Amino acid sequence: LNALESEYRAKGVQFVAVNADDSDTLIAAASHAVKYDLAFPVVKDFGGACAKALGATRTPEVVVLDAERRIRYRGRIDDQFRLGGNRKEATTHELRDALEALLNGKEVAVRETEVDGCAITFTKAREPRPVNFAEHVAPILYKHC
């Protein structure tokens, strides 16, 4: 991704890494960015709102948005790293192909691919509990009386 980001930066393409893993802390996300010397912003997606909105379900999954912020490609970067075994080099380059198509004013030929990788698990929203004055507020107000 660093090589692709470097190649496409001058062409106006902005890369952003989104960490939607609820088990990762902000420090863990930042440490990952430093460890891999990422040359683009890394953001923490608390609650997974961004990943859900983009339809991302696995890591590493990429989503390409056009200038109007419409999803034009979602899927794998390429086919080098697979659960069934890794290749020495990629034989397909879906992310690069999508970027090239968009930059040349063309439609993206392959708009979505499957992604090998870990499923993103989202924390289930908790139902709000009812609050009442006697049980929850009064003890705070009258604690020091």
GROMACS .gro file of N, CA, C and O in nm, residues 61-65 70-79 82 91-102 106-115:
model
  152
   61GLU      N    1  -0.943  -0.501   0.357
   61GLU     CA    2  -1.037  -0.475   0.248
   61GLU      C    3  -1.023  -0.329   0.208
   61GLU      O    4  -1.014  -0.242   0.295
   62VAL      N    5  -1.020  -0.302   0.078
   62VAL     CA    6  -1.008  -0.165   0.032
   62VAL      C    7  -1.140  -0.121  -0.030
   62VAL      O    8  -1.214  -0.201  -0.085
   63VAL      N    9  -1.165   0.008  -0.018
   63VAL     CA   10  -1.282   0.069  -0.079
   63VAL      C   11  -1.233   0.193  -0.152
   63VAL      O   12  -1.163   0.275  -0.095
   64VAL      N   13  -1.269   0.202  -0.279
   64VAL     CA   14  -1.229   0.316  -0.360
   64VAL      C   15  -1.352   0.404  -0.381
   64VAL      O   16  -1.455   0.357  -0.431
   65LEU      N   17  -1.338   0.529  -0.344
   65LEU     CA   18  -1.444   0.628  -0.365
   65LEU      C   19  -1.402   0.722  -0.476
   65LEU      O   20  -1.285   0.759  -0.485
   70ARG      N   21  -1.868   0.827  -0.417
   70ARG     CA   22  -1.945   0.707  -0.449
   70ARG      C   23  -1.849   0.588  -0.452
   70ARG      O   24  -1.737   0.598  -0.501
   71ILE      N   25  -1.896   0.475  -0.401
   71ILE     CA   26  -1.813   0.354  -0.400
   71ILE      C   27  -1.800   0.304  -0.543
   71ILE      O   28  -1.899   0.277  -0.611
   72ARG      N   29  -1.675   0.292  -0.589
   72ARG     CA   30  -1.650   0.244  -0.725
   72ARG      C   31  -1.584   0.107  -0.726
   72ARG      O   32  -1.589   0.035  -0.823
   73TYR      N   33  -1.517   0.072  -0.616
   73TYR     CA   34  -1.456  -0.061  -0.603
   73TYR      C   35  -1.451  -0.096  -0.455
   73TYR      O   36  -1.423  -0.010  -0.371
   74ARG      N   37  -1.477  -0.225  -0.427
   74ARG     CA   38  -1.461  -0.275  -0.290
   74ARG      C   39  -1.408  -0.417  -0.301
   74ARG      O   40  -1.461  -0.498  -0.376
   75GLY      N   41  -1.301  -0.446  -0.227
   75GLY     CA   42  -1.248  -0.581  -0.230
   75GLY      C   43  -1.101  -0.588  -0.193
   75GLY      O   44  -1.051  -0.508  -0.115
   76ARG      N   45  -1.034  -0.684  -0.253
   76ARG     CA   46  -0.893  -0.707  -0.219
   76ARG      C   47  -0.802  -0.610  -0.293
   76ARG      O   48  -0.840  -0.548  -0.392
   77ILE      N   49  -0.680  -0.602  -0.241
   77ILE     CA   50  -0.577  -0.518  -0.304
   77ILE      C   51  -0.529  -0.587  -0.431
   77ILE      O   52  -0.522  -0.526  -0.537
   78ASP      N   53  -0.495  -0.714  -0.417
   78ASP     CA   54  -0.452  -0.799  -0.529
   78ASP      C   55  -0.466  -0.944  -0.482
   78ASP      O   56  -0.523  -0.968  -0.376
   79ASP      N   57  -0.414  -1.037  -0.559
   79ASP     CA   58  -0.432  -1.178  -0.523
   79ASP      C   59  -0.306  -1.244  -0.467
   79ASP      O   60  -0.297  -1.366  -0.463
   82ARG      N   61  -0.336  -1.501   0.013
   82ARG     CA   62  -0.465  -1.570   0.017
   82ARG      C   63  -0.464  -1.668   0.133
   82ARG      O   64  -0.359  -1.716   0.175
   91THR      N   65  -0.083  -1.187  -0.930
   91THR     CA   66  -0.113  -1.208  -1.072
   91THR      C   67  -0.227  -1.118  -1.117
   91THR      O   68  -0.247  -1.099  -1.237
   92THR      N   69  -0.304  -1.065  -1.022
   92THR     CA   70  -0.406  -0.966  -1.053
   92THR      C   71  -0.385  -0.847  -0.961
   92THR      O   72  -0.330  -0.860  -0.851
   93HIS      N   73  -0.429  -0.730  -1.006
   93HIS     CA   74  -0.405  -0.606  -0.931
   93HIS      C   75  -0.534  -0.524  -0.929
   93HIS      O   76  -0.542  -0.418  -0.991
   94GLU      N   77  -0.634  -0.573  -0.857
   94GLU     CA   78  -0.766  -0.511  -0.861
   94GLU      C   79  -0.768  -0.366  -0.814
   94GLU      O   80  -0.835  -0.282  -0.875
   95LEU      N   81  -0.698  -0.334  -0.707
   95LEU     CA   82  -0.696  -0.196  -0.659
   95LEU      C   83  -0.632  -0.105  -0.762
   95LEU      O   84  -0.687  -0.001  -0.797
   96ARG      N   85  -0.517  -0.142  -0.813
   96ARG     CA   86  -0.449  -0.062  -0.915
   96ARG      C   87  -0.538  -0.045  -1.038
   96ARG      O   88  -0.550   0.064  -1.094
   97ASP      N   89  -0.602  -0.154  -1.082
   97ASP     CA   90  -0.689  -0.149  -1.200
   97ASP      C   91  -0.805  -0.051  -1.178
   97ASP      O   92  -0.841   0.025  -1.268
   98ALA      N   93  -0.863  -0.054  -1.058
   98ALA     CA   94  -0.974   0.037  -1.027
   98ALA      C   95  -0.927   0.182  -1.028
   98ALA      O   96  -0.994   0.269  -1.086
   99LEU      N   97  -0.812   0.209  -0.968
   99LEU     CA   98  -0.759   0.346  -0.966
   99LEU      C   99  -0.729   0.394  -1.107
   99LEU      O  100  -0.763   0.508  -1.144
  100GLU      N  101  -0.668   0.310  -1.187
  100GLU     CA  102  -0.635   0.348  -1.325
  100GLU      C  103  -0.761   0.378  -1.406
  100GLU      O  104  -0.766   0.476  -1.481
  101ALA      N  105  -0.862   0.294  -1.392
  101ALA     CA  106  -0.987   0.317  -1.465
  101ALA      C  107  -1.047   0.452  -1.427
  101ALA      O  108  -1.082   0.533  -1.515
  102LEU      N  109  -1.057   0.480  -1.299
  102LEU     CA  110  -1.116   0.605  -1.254
  102LEU      C  111  -1.034   0.727  -1.299
  102LEU      O  112  -1.091   0.826  -1.344
  106LYS      N  113  -1.283   0.606  -1.694
  106LYS     CA  114  -1.352   0.485  -1.737
  106LYS      C  115  -1.425   0.421  -1.620
  106LYS      O  116  -1.399   0.452  -1.504
  107GLU      N  117  -1.514   0.329  -1.652
  107GLU     CA  118  -1.581   0.250  -1.549
  107GLU      C  119  -1.484   0.145  -1.496
  107GLU      O  120  -1.400   0.094  -1.570
  108VAL      N  121  -1.497   0.111  -1.370
  108VAL     CA  122  -1.416   0.005  -1.310
  108VAL      C  123  -1.473  -0.128  -1.359
  108VAL      O  124  -1.591  -0.156  -1.342
  109ALA      N  125  -1.389  -0.208  -1.424
  109ALA     CA  126  -1.435  -0.334  -1.483
  109ALA      C  127  -1.481  -0.434  -1.376
  109ALA      O  128  -1.587  -0.495  -1.387
  110VAL      N  129  -1.400  -0.452  -1.272
  110VAL     CA  130  -1.435  -0.542  -1.162
  110VAL      C  131  -1.466  -0.454  -1.043
  110VAL      O  132  -1.377  -0.397  -0.982
  111ARG      N  133  -1.594  -0.445  -1.009
  111ARG     CA  134  -1.637  -0.351  -0.905
  111ARG      C  135  -1.629  -0.408  -0.764
  111ARG      O  136  -1.628  -0.335  -0.667
  112GLU      N  137  -1.622  -0.540  -0.752
  112GLU     CA  138  -1.615  -0.601  -0.620
  112GLU      C  139  -1.548  -0.737  -0.630
  112GLU      O  140  -1.570  -0.810  -0.726
  113THR      N  141  -1.465  -0.767  -0.531
  113THR     CA  142  -1.401  -0.899  -0.522
  113THR      C  143  -1.413  -0.949  -0.379
  113THR      O  144  -1.433  -0.872  -0.286
  114GLU      N  145  -1.399  -1.080  -0.365
  114GLU     CA  146  -1.394  -1.137  -0.230
  114GLU      C  147  -1.260  -1.101  -0.167
  114GLU      O  148  -1.161  -1.081  -0.236
  115VAL      N  149  -1.261  -1.096  -0.035
  115VAL     CA  150  -1.140  -1.063   0.039
  115VAL      C  151  -1.107  -1.177   0.133
  115VAL      O  152  -1.192  -1.220   0.211
   0.00000   0.00000   0.00000
